[in-house]
Coordinates of C-alpha atoms and ligand atoms in Angstrom, one line a residue:
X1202 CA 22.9 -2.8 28.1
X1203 CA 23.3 -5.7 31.1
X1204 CA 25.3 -8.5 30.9
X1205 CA 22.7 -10.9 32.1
X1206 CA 20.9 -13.3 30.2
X1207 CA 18.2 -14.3 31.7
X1208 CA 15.4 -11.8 33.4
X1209 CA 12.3 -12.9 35.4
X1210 CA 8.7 -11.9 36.1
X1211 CA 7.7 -11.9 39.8
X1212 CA 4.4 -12.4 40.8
X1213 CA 4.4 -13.1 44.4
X1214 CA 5.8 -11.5 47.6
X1215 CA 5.9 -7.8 46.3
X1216 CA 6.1 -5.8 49.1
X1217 CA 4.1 -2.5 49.9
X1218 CA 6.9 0.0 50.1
X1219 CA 6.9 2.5 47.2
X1220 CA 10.1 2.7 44.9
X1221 CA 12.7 5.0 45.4
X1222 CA 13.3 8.2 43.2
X1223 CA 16.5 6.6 41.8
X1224 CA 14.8 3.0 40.9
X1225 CA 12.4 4.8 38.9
X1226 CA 14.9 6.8 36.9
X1227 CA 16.7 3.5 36.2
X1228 CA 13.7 1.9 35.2
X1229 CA 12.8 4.7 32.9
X1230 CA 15.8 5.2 31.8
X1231 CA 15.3 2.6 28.1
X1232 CA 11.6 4.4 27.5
X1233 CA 12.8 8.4 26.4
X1234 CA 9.9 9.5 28.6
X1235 CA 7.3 7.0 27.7
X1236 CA 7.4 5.3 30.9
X1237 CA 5.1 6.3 34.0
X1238 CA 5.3 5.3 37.6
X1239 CA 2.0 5.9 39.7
X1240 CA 2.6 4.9 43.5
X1241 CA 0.5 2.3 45.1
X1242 CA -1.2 5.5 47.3
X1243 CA -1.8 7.5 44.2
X1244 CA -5.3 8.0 42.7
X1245 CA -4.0 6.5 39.3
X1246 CA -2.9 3.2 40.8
X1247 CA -6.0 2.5 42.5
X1248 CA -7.7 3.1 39.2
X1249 CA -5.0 0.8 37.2
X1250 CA -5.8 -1.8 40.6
X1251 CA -9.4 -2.4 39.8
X1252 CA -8.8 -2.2 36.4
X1253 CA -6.7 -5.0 36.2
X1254 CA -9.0 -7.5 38.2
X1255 CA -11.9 -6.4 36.4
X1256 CA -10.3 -6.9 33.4
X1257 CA -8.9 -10.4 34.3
X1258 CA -12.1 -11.2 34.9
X1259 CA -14.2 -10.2 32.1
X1260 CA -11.1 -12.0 30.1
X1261 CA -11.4 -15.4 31.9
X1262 CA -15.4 -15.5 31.4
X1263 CA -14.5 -15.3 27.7
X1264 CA -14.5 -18.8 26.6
X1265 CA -11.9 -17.9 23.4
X1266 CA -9.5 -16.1 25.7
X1267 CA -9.4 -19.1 28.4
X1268 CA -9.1 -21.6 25.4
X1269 CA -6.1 -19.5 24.2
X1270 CA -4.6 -19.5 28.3
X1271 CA -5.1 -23.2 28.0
X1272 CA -3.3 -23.7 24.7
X1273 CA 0.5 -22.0 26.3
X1274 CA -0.6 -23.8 29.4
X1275 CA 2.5 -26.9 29.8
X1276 CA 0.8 -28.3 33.0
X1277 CA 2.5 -31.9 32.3
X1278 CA 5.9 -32.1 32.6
X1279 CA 6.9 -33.9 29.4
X1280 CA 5.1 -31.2 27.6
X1281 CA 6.9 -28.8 28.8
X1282 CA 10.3 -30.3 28.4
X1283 CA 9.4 -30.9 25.0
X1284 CA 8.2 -27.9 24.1
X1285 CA 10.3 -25.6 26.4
X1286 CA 8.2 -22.8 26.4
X1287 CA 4.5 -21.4 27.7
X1288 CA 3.2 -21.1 31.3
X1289 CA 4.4 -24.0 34.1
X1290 CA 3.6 -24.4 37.4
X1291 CA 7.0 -22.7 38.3
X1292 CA 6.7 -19.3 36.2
X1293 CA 3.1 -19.5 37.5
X1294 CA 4.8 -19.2 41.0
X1295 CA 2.5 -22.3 42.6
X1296 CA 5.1 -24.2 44.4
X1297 CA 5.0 -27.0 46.8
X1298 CA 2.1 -29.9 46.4
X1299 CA -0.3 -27.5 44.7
X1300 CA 2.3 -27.0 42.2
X1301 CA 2.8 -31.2 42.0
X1302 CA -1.2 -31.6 42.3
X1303 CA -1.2 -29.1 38.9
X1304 CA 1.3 -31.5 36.7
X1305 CA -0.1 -34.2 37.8
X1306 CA -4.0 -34.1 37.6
X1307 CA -4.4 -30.9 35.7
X1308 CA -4.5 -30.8 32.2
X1309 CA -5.9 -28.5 29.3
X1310 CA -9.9 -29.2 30.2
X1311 CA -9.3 -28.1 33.5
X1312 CA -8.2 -24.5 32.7
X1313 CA -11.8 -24.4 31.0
X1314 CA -13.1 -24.8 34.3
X1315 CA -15.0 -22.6 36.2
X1316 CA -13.4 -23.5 39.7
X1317 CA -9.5 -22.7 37.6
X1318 CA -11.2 -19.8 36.3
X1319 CA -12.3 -18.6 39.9
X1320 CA -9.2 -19.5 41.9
X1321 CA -7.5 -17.1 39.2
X1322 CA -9.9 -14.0 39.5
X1323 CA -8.9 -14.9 43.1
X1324 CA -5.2 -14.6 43.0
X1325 CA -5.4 -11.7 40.7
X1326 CA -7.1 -10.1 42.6
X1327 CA -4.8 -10.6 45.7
X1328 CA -1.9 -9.8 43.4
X1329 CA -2.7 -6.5 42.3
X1330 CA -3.3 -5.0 46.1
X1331 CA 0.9 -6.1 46.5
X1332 CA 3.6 -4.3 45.7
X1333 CA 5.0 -0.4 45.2
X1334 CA 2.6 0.7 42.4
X1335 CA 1.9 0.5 38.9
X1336 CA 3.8 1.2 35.4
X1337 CA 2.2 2.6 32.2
X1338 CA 5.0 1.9 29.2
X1339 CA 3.7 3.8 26.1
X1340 CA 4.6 3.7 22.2
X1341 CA 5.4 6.2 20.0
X1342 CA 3.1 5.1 17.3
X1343 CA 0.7 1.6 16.9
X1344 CA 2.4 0.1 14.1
X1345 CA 4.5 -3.1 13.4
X1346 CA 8.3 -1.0 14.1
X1347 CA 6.6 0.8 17.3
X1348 CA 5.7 -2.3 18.8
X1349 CA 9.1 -4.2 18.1
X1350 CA 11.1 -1.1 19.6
X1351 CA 9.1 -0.5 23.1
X1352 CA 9.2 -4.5 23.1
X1353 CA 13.1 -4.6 23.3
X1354 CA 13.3 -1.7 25.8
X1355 CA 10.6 -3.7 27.7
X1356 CA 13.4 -6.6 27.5
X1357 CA 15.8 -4.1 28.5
X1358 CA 14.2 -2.8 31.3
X1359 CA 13.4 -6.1 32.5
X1360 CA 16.8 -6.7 32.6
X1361 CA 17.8 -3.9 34.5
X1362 CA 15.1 -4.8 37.3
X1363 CA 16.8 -8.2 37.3
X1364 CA 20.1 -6.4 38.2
X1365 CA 18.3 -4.1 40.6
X1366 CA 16.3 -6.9 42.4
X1367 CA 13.0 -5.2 41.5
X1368 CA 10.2 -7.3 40.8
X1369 CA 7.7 -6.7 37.6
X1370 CA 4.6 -8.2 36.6
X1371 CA 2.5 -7.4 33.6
X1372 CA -0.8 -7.5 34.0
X1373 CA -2.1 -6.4 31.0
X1374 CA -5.7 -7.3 30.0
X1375 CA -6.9 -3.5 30.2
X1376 CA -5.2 -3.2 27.1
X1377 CA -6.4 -6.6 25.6
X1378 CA -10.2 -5.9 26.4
X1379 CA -12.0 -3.7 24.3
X1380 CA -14.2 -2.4 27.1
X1381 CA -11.2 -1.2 29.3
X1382 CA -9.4 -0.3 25.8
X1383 CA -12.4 1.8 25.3
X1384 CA -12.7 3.4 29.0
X1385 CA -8.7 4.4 28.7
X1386 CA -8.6 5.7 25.0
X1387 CA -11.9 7.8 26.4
X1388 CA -10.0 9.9 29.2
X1389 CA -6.7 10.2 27.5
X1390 CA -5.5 11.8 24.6
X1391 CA -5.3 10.4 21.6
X1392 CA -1.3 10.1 21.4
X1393 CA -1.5 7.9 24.8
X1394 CA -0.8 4.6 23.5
X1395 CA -0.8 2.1 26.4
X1396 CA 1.7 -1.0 25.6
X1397 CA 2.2 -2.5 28.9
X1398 CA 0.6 -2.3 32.3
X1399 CA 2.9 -3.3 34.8
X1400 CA 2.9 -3.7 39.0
X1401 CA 6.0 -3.2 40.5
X1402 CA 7.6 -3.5 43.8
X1403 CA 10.6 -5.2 46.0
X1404 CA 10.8 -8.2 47.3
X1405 CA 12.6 -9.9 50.2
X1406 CA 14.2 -12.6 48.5
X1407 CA 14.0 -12.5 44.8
X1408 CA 14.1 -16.0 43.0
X1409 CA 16.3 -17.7 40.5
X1410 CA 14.7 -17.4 36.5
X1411 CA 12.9 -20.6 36.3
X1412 CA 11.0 -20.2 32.9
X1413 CA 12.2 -22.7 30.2
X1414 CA 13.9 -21.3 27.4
X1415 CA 13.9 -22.5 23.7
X1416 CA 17.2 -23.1 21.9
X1417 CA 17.8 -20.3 19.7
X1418 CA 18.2 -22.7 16.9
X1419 CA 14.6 -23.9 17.2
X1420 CA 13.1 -20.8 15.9
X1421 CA 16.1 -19.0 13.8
X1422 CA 17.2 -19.8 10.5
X1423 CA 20.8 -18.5 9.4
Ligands
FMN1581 C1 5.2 -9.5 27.7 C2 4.7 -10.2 28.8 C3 3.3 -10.1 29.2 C4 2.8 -10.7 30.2 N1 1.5 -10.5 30.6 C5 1.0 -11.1 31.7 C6 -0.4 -10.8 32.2 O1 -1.1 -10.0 31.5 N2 -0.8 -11.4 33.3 C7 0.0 -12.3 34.0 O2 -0.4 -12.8 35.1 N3 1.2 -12.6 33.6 C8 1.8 -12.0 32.5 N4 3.0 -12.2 32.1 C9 3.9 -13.2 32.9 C10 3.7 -14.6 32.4 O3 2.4 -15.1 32.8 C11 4.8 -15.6 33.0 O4 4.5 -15.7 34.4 C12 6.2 -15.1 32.9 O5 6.4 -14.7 31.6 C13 7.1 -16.2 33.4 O6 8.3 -16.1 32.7 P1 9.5 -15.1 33.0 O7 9.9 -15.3 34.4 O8 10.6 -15.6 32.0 O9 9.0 -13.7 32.6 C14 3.6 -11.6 31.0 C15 4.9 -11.8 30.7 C16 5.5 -11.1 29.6 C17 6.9 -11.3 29.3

């Protein structure tokens, strides 16, 4: 297990050069086979690609999703000092006077919006074509104890990216929309149980965690 505490997700900057055999064993190395690498040039990752934006973008036409995405939004910063968790402008990555322009004017109405919905298709969409390739992490089985497990190996093997400088971002609304649930279930075999969709890839300089973290006492009771 790593010593370090904290672990980030990278969005931004992933660079095009595929990972090396020895990343991708170490990466693997928490999921006992359930983990699965497809390079950026393979057939599979251009399939994962397009999935994920058209995904994304079936999700953030769906006024209940969006009103969820608002709801974890912290776009003030008093909000999110008070609550100390949720999506801010730094673990969204938009730095600089965009990033002051979104804590200052933006607020949960404004994720609703169809120019906010837009500008994300947009990003995704830039996103997805960056970095080494794609990661399919798998469970065992769908219940309550399956899910718990490959979530602290996820944890794990975020960890482990940390140490190894390798970037990760989920991207996982294929597995959230039934249509793309559908489509995958339909050309796999039934034991393939998709639990996170992943891009992966290195990056020049890779960032300081910036995510706000809750005290553990907030949410455990001893
Ligand atoms: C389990 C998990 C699932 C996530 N799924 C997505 C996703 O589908 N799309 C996305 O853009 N970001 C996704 N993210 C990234 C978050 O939007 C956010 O940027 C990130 O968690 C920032 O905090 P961190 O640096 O502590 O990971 C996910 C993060 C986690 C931990």
């Amino acid at each position: 297990m790593s010593g370090l505490t904290a672990r980030r997700t990278i969005k931004k900057g992933q660079l095009p050069k595929e990972l090396s055999a020895s990343d991708v064993q170490a990466l693997a190395q928490p999921f006992d086979g359930r983990f699965f690498y497809f390079p950026r040039s393979s057939s599979h990752a251009a399939c994962i690609r397009d999935g994920a934006v058209a995904a994304y973008k079936a999700q953030s036409r769906r006024d209940d999703a969006q009103r969820e995405l608002s709801h974890w939004m912290r776009l003030g910063n008093g909000e999110a000092r008070e609550k100390r968790d949720g999506l801010t402008s730094d673990s969204m990555e938009v730095q600089g006077l965009t990033g002051w322009f979104l804590r200052t004017f933006m607020d949960r109405e404004s994720v609703m919006s169809d120019g906010f919905r837009t500008r994300g298709v947009d990003l995704t969409a830039e996103l997805a074509d960056q970095g080494a390739g794609w990661v399919i992490i798998t469970s065992p089985g769908a219940g309550p104890a399956d899910l718990l497990e490959t979530g602290r190996r996820f944890e794990r093997m975020a960890l482990l990216a940390t140490e190894l400088k390798l970037a990760i971002h989920p991207m996982t609304q294929q597995i959230e929309e039934e249509k793309w649930r559908r489509d995958i279930a339909g050309r796999h075999a039934p034991d393939m149980l998709p639990q996170f969709i992943l891009r992966v890839g290195y990056v020049d300089e890779y960032p300081a965690p910036v995510s706000l973290r809750r005290p553990v006492s907030w949410f455990l009771r001893s």
